[in-house]
Amino acid sequence: MKRRTALMALGLTASARAQELVELNTASRAQLESVPGIGPQLAERLLAARPFADWADVLRRVKGLGRASTQRLSAQGLRVNGQPLAVASSSAASEAG
C-alpha cells in the first residue's frame, strides 16, 4: 500500500512538473533542462541563441530543432514570450499571408 501511494505521488509530481511553464528567453539552464526533451546540448544551443522573437525565430536559429521537436517542447510547457507554439505559429502565418 505504501509503495503504491509513493508511486502515485511520484507520478503526480512528474505530471505537475510537466505542466509548469518555462519561458525560453529568461529560463536558467536548469529550468530549460527540466523540460522533457531538453538535454544539456540543446539547452546550450538555446541559451547561446537567445533572445527569440517568436517560435519561428527559434526554428530558424537553433540547429537541430524542427517543427515536431518544437511542438513537443511547447506541449511540455516551453514558451517563447509567453506563447505556446500553436499561438505563435498561427500569428506568424497570418503575418506571412
mmCIF file of N, CA, C and O in Angstrom:
data_model
loop_
_atom_site.group_PDB
_atom_site.id
_atom_site.type_symbol
_atom_site.label_atom_id
_atom_site.label_comp_id
_atom_site.label_asym_id
_atom_site.label_seq_id
_atom_site.Cartn_x
_atom_site.Cartn_y
_atom_site.Cartn_z
ATOM 1 N N MET A 1 0.820 -1.189 0.000
ATOM 2 C CA MET A 1 0.000 0.000 0.000
ATOM 3 C C MET A 1 0.868 1.259 0.000
ATOM 4 O O MET A 1 0.609 2.162 -0.771
ATOM 5 N N LYS A 2 1.899 1.286 0.842
ATOM 6 C CA LYS A 2 2.779 2.456 0.894
ATOM 7 C C LYS A 2 3.499 2.647 -0.433
ATOM 8 O O LYS A 2 3.679 3.761 -0.879
ATOM 9 N N ARG A 3 3.888 1.518 -1.045
ATOM 10 C CA ARG A 3 4.608 1.619 -2.311
ATOM 11 C C ARG A 3 3.712 2.222 -3.390
ATOM 12 O O ARG A 3 4.135 3.079 -4.137
ATOM 13 N N ARG A 4 2.469 1.800 -3.450
ATOM 14 C CA ARG A 4 1.547 2.330 -4.445
ATOM 15 C C ARG A 4 1.313 3.826 -4.213
ATOM 16 O O ARG A 4 1.279 4.612 -5.147
ATOM 17 N N THR A 5 1.161 4.222 -2.959
ATOM 18 C CA THR A 5 0.965 5.629 -2.633
ATOM 19 C C THR A 5 2.188 6.446 -3.048
ATOM 20 O O THR A 5 2.053 7.528 -3.617
ATOM 21 N N ALA A 6 3.375 5.903 -2.782
ATOM 22 C CA ALA A 6 4.607 6.597 -3.157
ATOM 23 C C ALA A 6 4.715 6.720 -4.675
ATOM 24 O O ALA A 6 5.094 7.777 -5.195
ATOM 25 N N LEU A 7 4.371 5.661 -5.401
ATOM 26 C CA LEU A 7 4.417 5.712 -6.857
ATOM 27 C C LEU A 7 3.395 6.702 -7.412
ATOM 28 O O LEU A 7 3.671 7.433 -8.360
ATOM 29 N N MET A 8 2.220 6.749 -6.820
ATOM 30 C CA MET A 8 1.204 7.695 -7.255
ATOM 31 C C MET A 8 1.681 9.130 -7.009
ATOM 32 O O MET A 8 1.517 9.999 -7.858
ATOM 33 N N ALA A 9 2.278 9.373 -5.856
ATOM 34 C CA ALA A 9 2.788 10.707 -5.541
ATOM 35 C C ALA A 9 3.886 11.096 -6.518
ATOM 36 O O ALA A 9 3.948 12.231 -6.987
ATOM 37 N N LEU A 10 4.745 10.148 -6.841
ATOM 38 C CA LEU A 10 5.813 10.394 -7.798
ATOM 39 C C LEU A 10 5.229 10.734 -9.160
ATOM 40 O O LEU A 10 5.674 11.671 -9.823
ATOM 41 N N GLY A 11 4.204 10.024 -9.572
ATOM 42 C CA GLY A 11 3.542 10.294 -10.843
ATOM 43 C C GLY A 11 2.900 11.665 -10.856
ATOM 44 O O GLY A 11 2.965 12.389 -11.848
ATOM 45 N N LEU A 12 2.274 12.053 -9.759
ATOM 46 C CA LEU A 12 1.655 13.369 -9.679
ATOM 47 C C LEU A 12 2.701 14.468 -9.733
ATOM 48 O O LEU A 12 2.499 15.497 -10.367
ATOM 49 N N THR A 13 3.829 14.229 -9.088
ATOM 50 C CA THR A 13 4.912 15.210 -9.108
ATOM 51 C C THR A 13 5.435 15.374 -10.528
ATOM 52 O O THR A 13 5.623 16.491 -11.000
ATOM 53 N N ALA A 14 5.663 14.277 -11.226
ATOM 54 C CA ALA A 14 6.152 14.347 -12.604
ATOM 55 C C ALA A 14 5.118 15.012 -13.503
ATOM 56 O O ALA A 14 5.452 15.822 -14.356
ATOM 57 N N SER A 15 3.852 14.704 -13.289
ATOM 58 C CA SER A 15 2.789 15.301 -14.075
ATOM 59 C C SER A 15 2.716 16.804 -13.833
ATOM 60 O O SER A 15 2.578 17.596 -14.766
ATOM 61 N N ALA A 16 2.797 17.213 -12.580
ATOM 62 C CA ALA A 16 2.759 18.640 -12.245
ATOM 63 C C ALA A 16 3.963 19.355 -12.840
ATOM 64 O O ALA A 16 3.848 20.467 -13.350
ATOM 65 N N ARG A 17 5.114 18.715 -12.805
ATOM 66 C CA ARG A 17 6.329 19.319 -13.348
ATOM 67 C C ARG A 17 6.192 19.534 -14.852
ATOM 68 O O ARG A 17 6.634 20.541 -15.388
ATOM 69 N N ALA A 18 5.539 18.577 -15.536
ATOM 70 C CA ALA A 18 5.360 18.692 -16.972
ATOM 71 C C ALA A 18 4.432 19.862 -17.315
ATOM 72 O O ALA A 18 4.502 20.406 -18.406
ATOM 73 N N GLN A 19 3.580 20.243 -16.394
ATOM 74 C CA GLN A 19 2.630 21.313 -16.642
ATOM 75 C C GLN A 19 3.207 22.699 -16.340
ATOM 76 O O GLN A 19 2.579 23.696 -16.639
ATOM 77 N N GLU A 20 4.365 22.775 -15.715
ATOM 78 C CA GLU A 20 4.969 24.071 -15.418
ATOM 79 C C GLU A 20 5.385 24.743 -16.717
ATOM 80 O O GLU A 20 5.867 24.103 -17.635
ATOM 81 N N LEU A 21 5.186 26.035 -16.786
ATOM 82 C CA LEU A 21 5.578 26.787 -17.970
ATOM 83 C C LEU A 21 6.995 27.317 -17.784
ATOM 84 O O LEU A 21 7.357 27.786 -16.709
ATOM 85 N N VAL A 22 7.791 27.226 -18.836
ATOM 86 C CA VAL A 22 9.173 27.680 -18.805
ATOM 87 C C VAL A 22 9.355 28.672 -19.954
ATOM 88 O O VAL A 22 9.145 28.330 -21.113
ATOM 89 N N GLU A 23 9.715 29.893 -19.610
ATOM 90 C CA GLU A 23 9.927 30.941 -20.617
ATOM 91 C C GLU A 23 11.333 30.808 -21.195
ATOM 92 O O GLU A 23 12.330 30.964 -20.480
ATOM 93 N N LEU A 24 11.394 30.520 -22.473
ATOM 94 C CA LEU A 24 12.670 30.263 -23.141
ATOM 95 C C LEU A 24 13.641 31.441 -23.038
ATOM 96 O O LEU A 24 14.835 31.250 -22.832
ATOM 97 N N ASN A 25 13.154 32.654 -23.145
ATOM 98 C CA ASN A 25 14.051 33.813 -23.149
ATOM 99 C C ASN A 25 14.641 34.168 -21.789
ATOM 100 O O ASN A 25 15.614 34.912 -21.724
ATOM 101 N N THR A 26 14.074 33.659 -20.701
ATOM 102 C CA THR A 26 14.572 34.037 -19.374
ATOM 103 C C THR A 26 14.950 32.853 -18.493
ATOM 104 O O THR A 26 15.511 33.052 -17.420
ATOM 105 N N ALA A 27 14.667 31.654 -18.923
ATOM 106 C CA ALA A 27 14.910 30.466 -18.097
ATOM 107 C C ALA A 27 16.407 30.216 -17.894
ATOM 108 O O ALA A 27 17.224 30.474 -18.779
ATOM 109 N N SER A 28 16.712 29.686 -16.722
ATOM 110 C CA SER A 28 18.091 29.267 -16.444
ATOM 111 C C SER A 28 18.354 27.944 -17.166
ATOM 112 O O SER A 28 17.429 27.290 -17.665
ATOM 113 N N ARG A 29 19.600 27.544 -17.200
ATOM 114 C CA ARG A 29 19.951 26.247 -17.798
ATOM 115 C C ARG A 29 19.180 25.120 -17.109
ATOM 116 O O ARG A 29 18.626 24.248 -17.762
ATOM 117 N N ALA A 30 19.123 25.162 -15.781
ATOM 118 C CA ALA A 30 18.420 24.106 -15.026
ATOM 119 C C ALA A 30 16.934 24.088 -15.370
ATOM 120 O O ALA A 30 16.342 23.013 -15.512
ATOM 121 N N GLN A 31 16.330 25.266 -15.504
ATOM 122 C CA GLN A 31 14.912 25.319 -15.862
ATOM 123 C C GLN A 31 14.686 24.760 -17.261
ATOM 124 O O GLN A 31 13.728 24.027 -17.490
ATOM 125 N N LEU A 32 15.560 25.096 -18.200
ATOM 126 C CA LEU A 32 15.426 24.545 -19.551
ATOM 127 C C LEU A 32 15.557 23.033 -19.535
ATOM 128 O O LEU A 32 14.771 22.320 -20.158
ATOM 129 N N GLU A 33 16.549 22.528 -18.801
ATOM 130 C CA GLU A 33 16.770 21.085 -18.755
ATOM 131 C C GLU A 33 15.665 20.348 -18.003
ATOM 132 O O GLU A 33 15.551 19.134 -18.121
ATOM 133 N N SER A 34 14.836 21.067 -17.259
ATOM 134 C CA SER A 34 13.712 20.423 -16.574
ATOM 135 C C SER A 34 12.574 20.119 -17.536
ATOM 136 O O SER A 34 11.681 19.333 -17.212
ATOM 137 N N VAL A 35 12.600 20.713 -18.723
ATOM 138 C CA VAL A 35 11.575 20.439 -19.730
ATOM 139 C C VAL A 35 11.929 19.125 -20.423
ATOM 140 O O VAL A 35 13.029 18.995 -20.974
ATOM 141 N N PRO A 36 11.030 18.134 -20.383
ATOM 142 C CA PRO A 36 11.322 16.874 -21.072
ATOM 143 C C PRO A 36 11.646 17.124 -22.540
ATOM 144 O O PRO A 36 10.937 17.851 -23.235
ATOM 145 N N GLY A 37 12.767 16.574 -22.977
ATOM 146 C CA GLY A 37 13.200 16.754 -24.357
ATOM 147 C C GLY A 37 14.340 17.753 -24.508
ATOM 148 O O GLY A 37 14.927 17.864 -25.580
ATOM 149 N N ILE A 38 14.651 18.486 -23.438
ATOM 150 C CA ILE A 38 15.784 19.415 -23.490
ATOM 151 C C ILE A 38 16.897 18.861 -22.601
ATOM 152 O O ILE A 38 16.759 18.793 -21.389
ATOM 153 N N GLY A 39 17.972 18.457 -23.248
ATOM 154 C CA GLY A 39 19.144 17.981 -22.527
ATOM 155 C C GLY A 39 20.204 19.072 -22.493
ATOM 156 O O GLY A 39 19.980 20.190 -22.966
ATOM 157 N N PRO A 40 21.376 18.754 -21.980
ATOM 158 C CA PRO A 40 22.441 19.755 -21.849
ATOM 159 C C PRO A 40 22.862 20.406 -23.167
ATOM 160 O O PRO A 40 23.082 21.612 -23.214
ATOM 161 N N GLN A 41 22.952 19.626 -24.230
ATOM 162 C CA GLN A 41 23.409 20.195 -25.505
ATOM 163 C C GLN A 41 22.376 21.146 -26.107
ATOM 164 O O GLN A 41 22.723 22.236 -26.569
ATOM 165 N N LEU A 42 21.102 20.743 -26.091
ATOM 166 C CA LEU A 42 20.065 21.615 -26.627
ATOM 167 C C LEU A 42 19.923 22.863 -25.759
ATOM 168 O O LEU A 42 19.770 23.977 -26.274
ATOM 169 N N ALA A 43 20.011 22.696 -24.449
ATOM 170 C CA ALA A 43 19.937 23.855 -23.549
ATOM 171 C C ALA A 43 21.042 24.847 -23.889
ATOM 172 O O ALA A 43 20.797 26.062 -23.951
ATOM 173 N N GLU A 44 22.242 24.367 -24.157
ATOM 174 C CA GLU A 44 23.359 25.238 -24.505
ATOM 175 C C GLU A 44 23.078 25.992 -25.805
ATOM 176 O O GLU A 44 23.321 27.192 -25.899
ATOM 177 N N ARG A 45 22.549 25.297 -26.822
ATOM 178 C CA ARG A 45 22.238 25.961 -28.091
ATOM 179 C C ARG A 45 21.149 27.017 -27.908
ATOM 180 O O ARG A 45 21.215 28.098 -28.498
ATOM 181 N N LEU A 46 20.150 26.701 -27.092
ATOM 182 C CA LEU A 46 19.068 27.657 -26.835
ATOM 183 C C LEU A 46 19.586 28.887 -26.102
ATOM 184 O O LEU A 46 19.260 30.026 -26.460
ATOM 185 N N LEU A 47 20.400 28.675 -25.077
ATOM 186 C CA LEU A 47 20.959 29.799 -24.317
ATOM 187 C C LEU A 47 21.827 30.690 -25.192
ATOM 188 O O LEU A 47 21.772 31.911 -25.096
ATOM 189 N N ALA A 48 22.615 30.074 -26.058
ATOM 190 C CA ALA A 48 23.533 30.831 -26.914
ATOM 191 C C ALA A 48 22.798 31.665 -27.960
ATOM 192 O O ALA A 48 23.299 32.710 -28.382
ATOM 193 N N ALA A 49 21.617 31.227 -28.369
ATOM 194 C CA ALA A 49 20.887 31.910 -29.442
ATOM 195 C C ALA A 49 19.897 32.958 -28.942
ATOM 196 O O ALA A 49 19.348 33.710 -29.733
ATOM 197 N N ARG A 50 19.637 33.014 -27.630
ATOM 198 C CA ARG A 50 18.652 33.957 -27.098
ATOM 199 C C ARG A 50 19.073 35.392 -27.323
ATOM 200 O O ARG A 50 20.250 35.663 -27.412
ATOM 201 N N PRO A 51 18.123 36.308 -27.359
ATOM 202 C CA PRO A 51 16.683 36.148 -27.194
ATOM 203 C C PRO A 51 15.995 35.800 -28.521
ATOM 204 O O PRO A 51 16.536 36.018 -29.601
ATOM 205 N N PHE A 52 14.794 35.263 -28.400
ATOM 206 C CA PHE A 52 13.984 34.885 -29.547
ATOM 207 C C PHE A 52 12.760 35.786 -29.638
ATOM 208 O O PHE A 52 12.140 36.098 -28.618
ATOM 209 N N ALA A 53 12.393 36.156 -30.846
ATOM 210 C CA ALA A 53 11.209 36.985 -31.058
ATOM 211 C C ALA A 53 9.942 36.150 -30.968
ATOM 212 O O ALA A 53 8.926 36.592 -30.437
ATOM 213 N N ASP A 54 10.011 34.920 -31.501
ATOM 214 C CA ASP A 54 8.844 34.039 -31.529
ATOM 215 C C ASP A 54 9.315 32.626 -31.868
ATOM 216 O O ASP A 54 10.506 32.380 -32.022
ATOM 217 N N TRP A 55 8.370 31.709 -31.998
ATOM 218 C CA TRP A 55 8.728 30.318 -32.292
ATOM 219 C C TRP A 55 9.376 30.186 -33.670
ATOM 220 O O TRP A 55 10.269 29.364 -33.868
ATOM 221 N N ALA A 56 8.936 30.973 -34.630
ATOM 222 C CA ALA A 56 9.543 30.913 -35.961
ATOM 223 C C ALA A 56 11.025 31.284 -35.877
ATOM 224 O O ALA A 56 11.864 30.680 -36.565
ATOM 225 N N ASP A 57 11.348 32.227 -35.016
ATOM 226 C CA ASP A 57 12.741 32.629 -34.796
ATOM 227 C C ASP A 57 13.544 31.466 -34.208
ATOM 228 O O ASP A 57 14.678 31.214 -34.607
ATOM 229 N N VAL A 58 12.940 30.743 -33.284
ATOM 230 C CA VAL A 58 13.595 29.564 -32.694
ATOM 231 C C VAL A 58 13.888 28.541 -33.788
ATOM 232 O O VAL A 58 15.006 28.025 -33.903
ATOM 233 N N LEU A 59 12.884 28.258 -34.610
ATOM 234 C CA LEU A 59 13.052 27.272 -35.686
ATOM 235 C C LEU A 59 14.145 27.685 -36.675
ATOM 236 O O LEU A 59 14.903 26.841 -37.151
ATOM 237 N N ARG A 60 14.235 28.969 -36.966
ATOM 238 C CA ARG A 60 15.254 29.454 -37.907
ATOM 239 C C ARG A 60 16.661 29.383 -37.336
ATOM 240 O O ARG A 60 17.613 29.089 -38.045
ATOM 241 N N ARG A 61 16.807 29.656 -36.046
ATOM 242 C CA ARG A 61 18.136 29.894 -35.494
ATOM 243 C C ARG A 61 18.738 28.776 -34.661
ATOM 244 O O ARG A 61 19.942 28.818 -34.377
ATOM 245 N N VAL A 62 17.953 27.790 -34.254
ATOM 246 C CA VAL A 62 18.503 26.738 -33.389
ATOM 247 C C VAL A 62 18.680 25.453 -34.194
ATOM 248 O O VAL A 62 17.703 24.816 -34.606
ATOM 249 N N LYS A 63 19.924 25.106 -34.412
ATOM 250 C CA LYS A 63 20.279 23.912 -35.166
ATOM 251 C C LYS A 63 19.717 22.665 -34.477
ATOM 252 O O LYS A 63 19.801 22.525 -33.263
ATOM 253 N N GLY A 64 19.131 21.788 -35.278
ATOM 254 C CA GLY A 64 18.643 20.520 -34.756
ATOM 255 C C GLY A 64 17.207 20.545 -34.255
ATOM 256 O O GLY A 64 16.687 19.521 -33.837
ATOM 257 N N LEU A 65 16.561 21.697 -34.285
ATOM 258 C CA LEU A 65 15.161 21.778 -33.867
ATOM 259 C C LEU A 65 14.281 21.904 -35.098
ATOM 260 O O LEU A 65 14.487 22.785 -35.923
ATOM 261 N N GLY A 66 13.315 21.015 -35.186
ATOM 262 C CA GLY A 66 12.353 21.071 -36.272
ATOM 263 C C GLY A 66 10.957 21.296 -35.727
ATOM 264 O O GLY A 66 10.755 21.468 -34.520
ATOM 265 N N ARG A 67 10.005 21.279 -36.605
ATOM 266 C CA ARG A 67 8.613 21.531 -36.229
ATOM 267 C C ARG A 67 8.114 20.522 -35.191
ATOM 268 O O ARG A 67 7.486 20.911 -34.207
ATOM 269 N N ALA A 68 8.395 19.237 -35.399
ATOM 270 C CA ALA A 68 7.931 18.212 -34.458
ATOM 271 C C ALA A 68 8.556 18.400 -33.077
ATOM 272 O O ALA A 68 7.873 18.289 -32.056
ATOM 273 N N SER A 69 9.834 18.721 -33.045
ATOM 274 C CA SER A 69 10.516 18.935 -31.764
ATOM 275 C C SER A 69 9.940 20.127 -31.022
ATOM 276 O O SER A 69 9.695 20.072 -29.817
ATOM 277 N N THR A 70 9.719 21.218 -31.743
ATOM 278 C CA THR A 70 9.186 22.407 -31.083
ATOM 279 C C THR A 70 7.749 22.190 -30.621
ATOM 280 O O THR A 70 7.351 22.711 -29.586
ATOM 281 N N GLN A 71 6.985 21.388 -31.357
ATOM 282 C CA GLN A 71 5.623 21.064 -30.913
ATOM 283 C C GLN A 71 5.657 20.292 -29.602
ATOM 284 O O GLN A 71 4.884 20.577 -28.689
ATOM 285 N N ARG A 72 6.567 19.325 -29.505
ATOM 286 C CA ARG A 72 6.699 18.547 -28.258
ATOM 287 C C ARG A 72 7.140 19.439 -27.104
ATOM 288 O O ARG A 72 6.600 19.352 -26.001
ATOM 289 N N LEU A 73 8.109 20.304 -27.341
ATOM 290 C CA LEU A 73 8.607 21.190 -26.283
ATOM 291 C C LEU A 73 7.516 22.154 -25.822
ATOM 292 O O LEU A 73 7.359 22.403 -24.625
ATOM 293 N N SER A 74 6.766 22.681 -26.754
ATOM 294 C CA SER A 74 5.670 23.574 -26.403
ATOM 295 C C SER A 74 4.612 22.831 -25.587
ATOM 296 O O SER A 74 4.100 23.357 -24.599
ATOM 297 N N ALA A 75 4.314 21.603 -25.978
ATOM 298 C CA ALA A 75 3.340 20.797 -25.238
ATOM 299 C C ALA A 75 3.830 20.493 -23.825
ATOM 300 O O ALA A 75 3.023 20.314 -22.910
ATOM 301 N N GLN A 76 5.147 20.468 -23.630
ATOM 302 C CA GLN A 76 5.733 20.210 -22.311
ATOM 303 C C GLN A 76 5.816 21.478 -21.464
ATOM 304 O O GLN A 76 6.278 21.449 -20.339
ATOM 305 N N GLY A 77 5.412 22.618 -22.024
ATOM 306 C CA GLY A 77 5.373 23.844 -21.231
ATOM 307 C C GLY A 77 6.362 24.922 -21.638
ATOM 308 O O GLY A 77 6.400 25.980 -21.027
ATOM 309 N N LEU A 78 7.180 24.684 -22.656
ATOM 310 C CA LEU A 78 8.124 25.708 -23.097
ATOM 311 C C LEU A 78 7.359 26.821 -23.810
ATOM 312 O O LEU A 78 6.468 26.552 -24.628
ATOM 313 N N ARG A 79 7.694 28.046 -23.513
ATOM 314 C CA ARG A 79 7.024 29.208 -24.097
ATOM 315 C C ARG A 79 8.059 30.200 -24.621
ATOM 316 O O ARG A 79 9.161 30.308 -24.083
ATOM 317 N N VAL A 80 7.688 30.911 -25.680
ATOM 318 C CA VAL A 80 8.506 31.988 -26.217
ATOM 319 C C VAL A 80 7.672 33.252 -26.091
ATOM 320 O O VAL A 80 6.597 33.349 -26.678
ATOM 321 N N ASN A 81 8.153 34.189 -25.296
ATOM 322 C CA ASN A 81 7.406 35.412 -24.999
ATOM 323 C C ASN A 81 5.998 35.096 -24.501
ATOM 324 O O ASN A 81 5.030 35.752 -24.872
ATOM 325 N N GLY A 82 5.917 34.050 -23.682
ATOM 326 C CA GLY A 82 4.657 33.663 -23.069
ATOM 327 C C GLY A 82 3.720 32.872 -23.960
ATOM 328 O O GLY A 82 2.639 32.492 -23.523
ATOM 329 N N GLN A 83 4.114 32.595 -25.198
ATOM 330 C CA GLN A 83 3.222 31.951 -26.148
ATOM 331 C C GLN A 83 3.601 30.492 -26.421
ATOM 332 O O GLN A 83 4.775 30.189 -26.622
ATOM 333 N N PRO A 84 2.607 29.609 -26.477
ATOM 334 C CA PRO A 84 2.873 28.245 -26.942
ATOM 335 C C PRO A 84 3.058 28.269 -28.458
ATOM 336 O O PRO A 84 2.720 29.250 -29.121
ATOM 337 N N LEU A 85 3.550 27.201 -29.006
ATOM 338 C CA LEU A 85 3.826 27.148 -30.443
ATOM 339 C C LEU A 85 2.579 27.402 -31.275
ATOM 340 O O LEU A 85 2.624 28.172 -32.225
ATOM 341 N N ALA A 86 1.462 26.845 -30.955
ATOM 342 C CA ALA A 86 0.252 26.983 -31.769
ATOM 343 C C ALA A 86 -0.148 28.442 -31.940
ATOM 344 O O ALA A 86 -0.468 28.872 -33.043
ATOM 345 N N VAL A 87 -0.100 29.219 -30.868
ATOM 346 C CA VAL A 87 -0.463 30.633 -30.943
ATOM 347 C C VAL A 87 0.573 31.382 -31.777
ATOM 348 O O VAL A 87 0.231 32.166 -32.656
ATOM 349 N N ALA A 88 1.838 31.117 -31.540
ATOM 350 C CA ALA A 88 2.896 31.819 -32.243
ATOM 351 C C ALA A 88 2.890 31.486 -33.728
ATOM 352 O O ALA A 88 3.036 32.360 -34.559
ATOM 353 N N SER A 89 2.672 30.210 -34.066
ATOM 354 C CA SER A 89 2.736 29.836 -35.477
ATOM 355 C C SER A 89 1.536 30.363 -36.247
ATOM 356 O O SER A 89 1.646 30.730 -37.400
ATOM 357 N N SER A 90 0.360 30.454 -35.614
ATOM 358 C CA SER A 90 -0.798 30.976 -36.332
ATOM 359 C C SER A 90 -0.646 32.478 -36.565
ATOM 360 O O SER A 90 -1.031 32.981 -37.610
ATOM 361 N N SER A 91 -0.049 33.206 -35.622
ATOM 362 C CA SER A 91 0.156 34.633 -35.848
ATOM 363 C C SER A 91 1.241 34.857 -36.885
ATOM 364 O O SER A 91 1.157 35.772 -37.687
ATOM 365 N N ALA A 92 2.255 34.009 -36.888
ATOM 366 C CA ALA A 92 3.310 34.130 -37.894
ATOM 367 C C ALA A 92 2.749 33.824 -39.278
ATOM 368 O O ALA A 92 3.106 34.475 -40.259
ATOM 369 N N ALA A 93 1.843 32.850 -39.371
ATOM 370 C CA ALA A 93 1.241 32.511 -40.642
ATOM 371 C C ALA A 93 0.391 33.658 -41.171
ATOM 372 O O ALA A 93 0.400 33.956 -42.361
ATOM 373 N N SER A 94 -0.323 34.328 -40.272
ATOM 374 C CA SER A 94 -1.167 35.430 -40.718
ATOM 375 C C SER A 94 -0.323 36.625 -41.155
ATOM 376 O O SER A 94 -0.689 37.349 -42.063
ATOM 377 N N GLU A 95 0.844 36.814 -40.520
ATOM 378 C CA GLU A 95 1.734 37.900 -40.925
ATOM 379 C C GLU A 95 2.347 37.613 -42.283
ATOM 380 O O GLU A 95 2.573 38.506 -43.086
ATOM 381 N N ALA A 96 2.640 36.311 -42.551
ATOM 382 C CA ALA A 96 3.276 35.921 -43.808
ATOM 383 C C ALA A 96 2.274 35.994 -44.963
ATOM 384 O O ALA A 96 2.656 36.171 -46.110
ATOM 385 N N GLY A 97 0.978 35.816 -44.678
ATOM 386 C CA GLY A 97 -0.040 35.741 -45.735
ATOM 387 C C GLY A 97 -0.615 37.004 -46.062
ATOM 388 O O GLY A 97 -0.508 37.912 -46.685
#
